[in-house]
Amino acid sequence: MNKKLIALSVAGLLSTSVFADNYAGVSYKMVEIEAGSSSVEPSALEGKYGSFLTNNFALEGRLGFGIADDEGVDIDSLLGVFGAFHFMPKEKFSPYALIGYSRGEISAGSFSDSETDISFGFGADIAVNGDGAFNVEYVQYLDKDGVTISALSAGYVWNF
């Protein structure tokens, strides 16, 4: 009985209908892939959906894909789950820090590879009205086996 009650309580707490502060966003990413002394800079489009679990902490999922290659290297997919700590969530300028786990897949010609790693970053939302904000962000998605994938992005976030 206790296990069922705990499971039901956790499910209720994690239900997005319990939280009024949900958001979704889209961003253009200038990705940099570094391997040794060489680097390429394909671009990607990423969507995110998040929900505030407390006044400052949100949990979000992200999905991205390449929209332009560089020297034949393309982003096939970016997938991640992040915790975001917003330092001033109700202010016009709201900086935040991110930590999470990502999976990235890149391709170059017939070669394709995917990796997973701990990800981290920082950014800020700049409110433009009651329901939306411009967003700027830096994220390091992967740093594994001599390859680093990071991105600088600009986008828009809708709050609902």
PDB file of C-alpha atoms in Angstrom:
ATOM      1  CA  MET A   1       0.000   0.000   0.000  1.00  0.00           C
ATOM      2  CA  ASN A   2       2.803   2.441   0.914  1.00  0.00           C
ATOM      3  CA  LYS A   3       4.555   1.856  -2.426  1.00  0.00           C
ATOM      4  CA  LYS A   4       1.350   2.598  -4.339  1.00  0.00           C
ATOM      5  CA  LEU A   5       0.756   5.781  -2.333  1.00  0.00           C
ATOM      6  CA  ILE A   6       4.334   6.960  -2.895  1.00  0.00           C
ATOM      7  CA  ALA A   7       4.138   6.192  -6.627  1.00  0.00           C
ATOM      8  CA  LEU A   8       0.821   8.024  -6.931  1.00  0.00           C
ATOM      9  CA  SER A   9       2.201  11.032  -5.022  1.00  0.00           C
ATOM     10  CA  VAL A  10       5.309  11.212  -7.207  1.00  0.00           C
ATOM     11  CA  ALA A  11       3.217  10.897 -10.387  1.00  0.00           C
ATOM     12  CA  GLY A  12       0.964  13.712  -9.207  1.00  0.00           C
ATOM     13  CA  LEU A  13       3.910  15.940  -8.372  1.00  0.00           C
ATOM     14  CA  LEU A  14       5.519  15.346 -11.753  1.00  0.00           C
ATOM     15  CA  SER A  15       2.334  15.863 -13.738  1.00  0.00           C
ATOM     16  CA  THR A  16       2.651  18.972 -15.913  1.00  0.00           C
ATOM     17  CA  SER A  17      -0.950  19.890 -15.162  1.00  0.00           C
ATOM     18  CA  VAL A  18       0.059  20.555 -11.554  1.00  0.00           C
ATOM     19  CA  PHE A  19       2.500  23.292 -12.626  1.00  0.00           C
ATOM     20  CA  ALA A  20       1.280  26.557 -14.106  1.00  0.00           C
ATOM     21  CA  ASP A  21       4.697  27.638 -15.394  1.00  0.00           C
ATOM     22  CA  ASN A  22       5.303  25.615 -18.544  1.00  0.00           C
ATOM     23  CA  TYR A  23       7.243  26.926 -21.519  1.00  0.00           C
ATOM     24  CA  ALA A  24       8.284  25.991 -25.028  1.00  0.00           C
ATOM     25  CA  GLY A  25      10.945  27.509 -27.214  1.00  0.00           C
ATOM     26  CA  VAL A  26      12.788  27.345 -30.488  1.00  0.00           C
ATOM     27  CA  SER A  27      16.342  28.477 -31.200  1.00  0.00           C
ATOM     28  CA  TYR A  28      18.868  28.770 -33.994  1.00  0.00           C
ATOM     29  CA  LYS A  29      22.183  27.205 -32.960  1.00  0.00           C
ATOM     30  CA  MET A  30      25.625  28.030 -34.297  1.00  0.00           C
ATOM     31  CA  VAL A  31      27.269  24.702 -33.480  1.00  0.00           C
ATOM     32  CA  GLU A  32      31.019  24.176 -33.245  1.00  0.00           C
ATOM     33  CA  ILE A  33      32.432  20.663 -33.559  1.00  0.00           C
ATOM     34  CA  GLU A  34      36.104  20.462 -32.590  1.00  0.00           C
ATOM     35  CA  ALA A  35      38.250  17.376 -33.157  1.00  0.00           C
ATOM     36  CA  GLY A  36      41.923  17.902 -32.434  1.00  0.00           C
ATOM     37  CA  SER A  37      43.141  21.002 -34.241  1.00  0.00           C
ATOM     38  CA  SER A  38      40.271  21.130 -36.755  1.00  0.00           C
ATOM     39  CA  SER A  39      36.764  22.465 -36.330  1.00  0.00           C
ATOM     40  CA  VAL A  40      33.589  22.877 -38.358  1.00  0.00           C
ATOM     41  CA  GLU A  41      30.532  25.026 -37.687  1.00  0.00           C
ATOM     42  CA  PRO A  42      27.249  23.560 -38.927  1.00  0.00           C
ATOM     43  CA  SER A  43      23.987  25.132 -37.767  1.00  0.00           C
ATOM     44  CA  ALA A  44      20.951  23.560 -36.139  1.00  0.00           C
ATOM     45  CA  LEU A  45      17.408  24.288 -35.071  1.00  0.00           C
ATOM     46  CA  GLU A  46      16.343  23.148 -31.592  1.00  0.00           C
ATOM     47  CA  GLY A  47      13.013  22.995 -29.813  1.00  0.00           C
ATOM     48  CA  LYS A  48      12.543  22.701 -26.077  1.00  0.00           C
ATOM     49  CA  TYR A  49       9.674  22.112 -23.668  1.00  0.00           C
ATOM     50  CA  GLY A  50      10.023  22.719 -19.952  1.00  0.00           C
ATOM     51  CA  SER A  51       8.159  22.991 -16.703  1.00  0.00           C
ATOM     52  CA  PHE A  52       9.110  24.754 -13.479  1.00  0.00           C
ATOM     53  CA  LEU A  53       9.175  22.297 -10.573  1.00  0.00           C
ATOM     54  CA  THR A  54       9.923  25.082  -8.076  1.00  0.00           C
ATOM     55  CA  ASN A  55      10.101  28.876  -8.354  1.00  0.00           C
ATOM     56  CA  ASN A  56      13.659  28.673  -9.714  1.00  0.00           C
ATOM     57  CA  PHE A  57      14.200  25.135 -11.036  1.00  0.00           C
ATOM     58  CA  ALA A  58      12.816  23.792 -14.315  1.00  0.00           C
ATOM     59  CA  LEU A  59      13.139  20.432 -16.038  1.00  0.00           C
ATOM     60  CA  GLU A  60      13.211  20.510 -19.833  1.00  0.00           C
ATOM     61  CA  GLY A  61      13.526  18.230 -22.835  1.00  0.00           C
ATOM     62  CA  ARG A  62      15.195  19.306 -26.065  1.00  0.00           C
ATOM     63  CA  LEU A  63      15.276  18.039 -29.641  1.00  0.00           C
ATOM     64  CA  GLY A  64      17.346  19.517 -32.447  1.00  0.00           C
ATOM     65  CA  PHE A  65      18.462  18.788 -35.985  1.00  0.00           C
ATOM     66  CA  GLY A  66      20.897  20.276 -38.473  1.00  0.00           C
ATOM     67  CA  ILE A  67      19.752  22.852 -41.008  1.00  0.00           C
ATOM     68  CA  ALA A  68      23.099  23.639 -42.708  1.00  0.00           C
ATOM     69  CA  ASP A  69      26.336  21.665 -42.907  1.00  0.00           C
ATOM     70  CA  ASP A  70      29.913  22.922 -42.876  1.00  0.00           C
ATOM     71  CA  GLU A  71      32.530  21.202 -45.050  1.00  0.00           C
ATOM     72  CA  GLY A  72      30.138  18.261 -45.431  1.00  0.00           C
ATOM     73  CA  VAL A  73      29.671  17.770 -41.658  1.00  0.00           C
ATOM     74  CA  ASP A  74      26.044  17.886 -40.512  1.00  0.00           C
ATOM     75  CA  ILE A  75      24.164  17.611 -37.224  1.00  0.00           C
ATOM     76  CA  ASP A  76      21.732  14.720 -37.638  1.00  0.00           C
ATOM     77  CA  SER A  77      20.190  15.096 -34.194  1.00  0.00           C
ATOM     78  CA  LEU A  78      20.612  16.577 -30.727  1.00  0.00           C
ATOM     79  CA  LEU A  79      18.506  15.161 -27.906  1.00  0.00           C
ATOM     80  CA  GLY A  80      18.760  16.161 -24.264  1.00  0.00           C
ATOM     81  CA  VAL A  81      17.194  16.397 -20.827  1.00  0.00           C
ATOM     82  CA  PHE A  82      18.261  19.374 -18.714  1.00  0.00           C
ATOM     83  CA  GLY A  83      17.757  20.906 -15.322  1.00  0.00           C
ATOM     84  CA  ALA A  84      17.704  24.699 -15.524  1.00  0.00           C
ATOM     85  CA  PHE A  85      18.240  26.912 -12.480  1.00  0.00           C
ATOM     86  CA  HIS A  86      16.796  30.385 -13.164  1.00  0.00           C
ATOM     87  CA  PHE A  87      18.353  32.986 -10.875  1.00  0.00           C
ATOM     88  CA  MET A  88      15.580  35.596 -11.366  1.00  0.00           C
ATOM     89  CA  PRO A  89      12.686  33.787 -13.103  1.00  0.00           C
ATOM     90  CA  LYS A  90      10.067  36.557 -12.866  1.00  0.00           C
ATOM     91  CA  GLU A  91      12.308  39.461 -13.918  1.00  0.00           C
ATOM     92  CA  LYS A  92      12.691  41.036 -17.380  1.00  0.00           C
ATOM     93  CA  PHE A  93      16.267  39.709 -17.539  1.00  0.00           C
ATOM     94  CA  SER A  94      16.458  36.134 -16.253  1.00  0.00           C
ATOM     95  CA  PRO A  95      19.885  34.428 -16.347  1.00  0.00           C
ATOM     96  CA  TYR A  96      20.080  30.670 -15.847  1.00  0.00           C
ATOM     97  CA  ALA A  97      22.497  27.744 -15.627  1.00  0.00           C
ATOM     98  CA  LEU A  98      21.924  24.345 -17.237  1.00  0.00           C
ATOM     99  CA  ILE A  99      23.108  20.830 -16.530  1.00  0.00           C
ATOM    100  CA  GLY A 100      21.860  17.715 -18.235  1.00  0.00           C
ATOM    101  CA  TYR A 101      22.514  14.724 -20.439  1.00  0.00           C
ATOM    102  CA  SER A 102      22.620  14.835 -24.233  1.00  0.00           C
ATOM    103  CA  ARG A 103      22.909  12.552 -27.221  1.00  0.00           C
ATOM    104  CA  GLY A 104      24.345  13.967 -30.426  1.00  0.00           C
ATOM    105  CA  GLU A 105      24.609  12.394 -33.861  1.00  0.00           C
ATOM    106  CA  ILE A 106      26.751  13.856 -36.641  1.00  0.00           C
ATOM    107  CA  SER A 107      27.490  12.715 -40.176  1.00  0.00           C
ATOM    108  CA  ALA A 108      30.033  13.466 -42.876  1.00  0.00           C
ATOM    109  CA  GLY A 109      29.372  11.769 -46.194  1.00  0.00           C
ATOM    110  CA  SER A 110      28.794   8.064 -45.495  1.00  0.00           C
ATOM    111  CA  PHE A 111      30.311   8.323 -41.979  1.00  0.00           C
ATOM    112  CA  SER A 112      27.943   8.739 -39.041  1.00  0.00           C
ATOM    113  CA  ASP A 113      28.580   8.650 -35.299  1.00  0.00           C
ATOM    114  CA  SER A 114      26.620   9.299 -32.125  1.00  0.00           C
ATOM    115  CA  GLU A 115      27.719   9.920 -28.546  1.00  0.00           C
ATOM    116  CA  THR A 116      26.148  10.732 -25.188  1.00  0.00           C
ATOM    117  CA  ASP A 117      27.620  12.874 -22.432  1.00  0.00           C
ATOM    118  CA  ILE A 118      26.924  15.220 -19.532  1.00  0.00           C
ATOM    119  CA  SER A 119      26.049  18.691 -20.864  1.00  0.00           C
ATOM    120  CA  PHE A 120      26.182  22.117 -19.257  1.00  0.00           C
ATOM    121  CA  GLY A 121      25.649  25.726 -20.183  1.00  0.00           C
ATOM    122  CA  PHE A 122      24.260  29.125 -19.323  1.00  0.00           C
ATOM    123  CA  GLY A 123      21.896  31.609 -20.875  1.00  0.00           C
ATOM    124  CA  ALA A 124      19.360  34.335 -20.318  1.00  0.00           C
ATOM    125  CA  ASP A 125      15.748  35.054 -21.169  1.00  0.00           C
ATOM    126  CA  ILE A 126      14.935  38.690 -21.976  1.00  0.00           C
ATOM    127  CA  ALA A 127      11.186  39.305 -21.576  1.00  0.00           C
ATOM    128  CA  VAL A 128       9.418  41.137 -24.408  1.00  0.00           C
ATOM    129  CA  ASN A 129       5.862  40.749 -23.111  1.00  0.00           C
ATOM    130  CA  GLY A 130       3.978  38.792 -20.460  1.00  0.00           C
ATOM    131  CA  ASP A 131       4.103  35.514 -22.355  1.00  0.00           C
ATOM    132  CA  GLY A 132       7.375  35.556 -24.256  1.00  0.00           C
ATOM    133  CA  ALA A 133      11.085  36.220 -24.143  1.00  0.00           C
ATOM    134  CA  PHE A 134      14.079  36.357 -26.427  1.00  0.00           C
ATOM    135  CA  ASN A 135      16.679  33.815 -25.427  1.00  0.00           C
ATOM    136  CA  VAL A 136      20.480  33.622 -25.772  1.00  0.00           C
ATOM    137  CA  GLU A 137      22.457  30.614 -24.635  1.00  0.00           C
ATOM    138  CA  TYR A 138      25.749  28.710 -24.701  1.00  0.00           C
ATOM    139  CA  VAL A 139      25.767  24.918 -24.211  1.00  0.00           C
ATOM    140  CA  GLN A 140      28.563  22.360 -24.311  1.00  0.00           C
ATOM    141  CA  TYR A 141      26.734  19.222 -25.404  1.00  0.00           C
ATOM    142  CA  LEU A 142      29.560  16.701 -25.638  1.00  0.00           C
ATOM    143  CA  ASP A 143      33.233  16.460 -24.748  1.00  0.00           C
ATOM    144  CA  LYS A 144      34.241  12.890 -25.413  1.00  0.00           C
ATOM    145  CA  ASP A 145      37.015  10.979 -27.173  1.00  0.00           C
ATOM    146  CA  GLY A 146      38.724  14.169 -28.334  1.00  0.00           C
ATOM    147  CA  VAL A 147      35.551  15.633 -29.873  1.00  0.00           C
ATOM    148  CA  THR A 148      33.745  18.643 -28.400  1.00  0.00           C
ATOM    149  CA  ILE A 149      30.312  19.808 -29.562  1.00  0.00           C
ATOM    150  CA  SER A 150      29.150  23.194 -28.280  1.00  0.00           C
ATOM    151  CA  ALA A 151      26.690  25.817 -29.484  1.00  0.00           C
ATOM    152  CA  LEU A 152      25.847  29.478 -29.179  1.00  0.00           C
ATOM    153  CA  SER A 153      22.177  30.159 -29.861  1.00  0.00           C
ATOM    154  CA  ALA A 154      19.451  32.762 -30.116  1.00  0.00           C
ATOM    155  CA  GLY A 155      15.752  32.007 -29.925  1.00  0.00           C
ATOM    156  CA  TYR A 156      12.328  32.714 -28.508  1.00  0.00           C
ATOM    157  CA  VAL A 157      10.490  31.182 -25.528  1.00  0.00           C
ATOM    158  CA  TRP A 158       6.702  31.132 -24.989  1.00  0.00           C
ATOM    159  CA  ASN A 159       5.391  30.850 -21.418  1.00  0.00           C
ATOM    160  CA  PHE A 160       1.983  29.320 -20.763  1.00  0.00           C
TER     161      PHE A 160
END
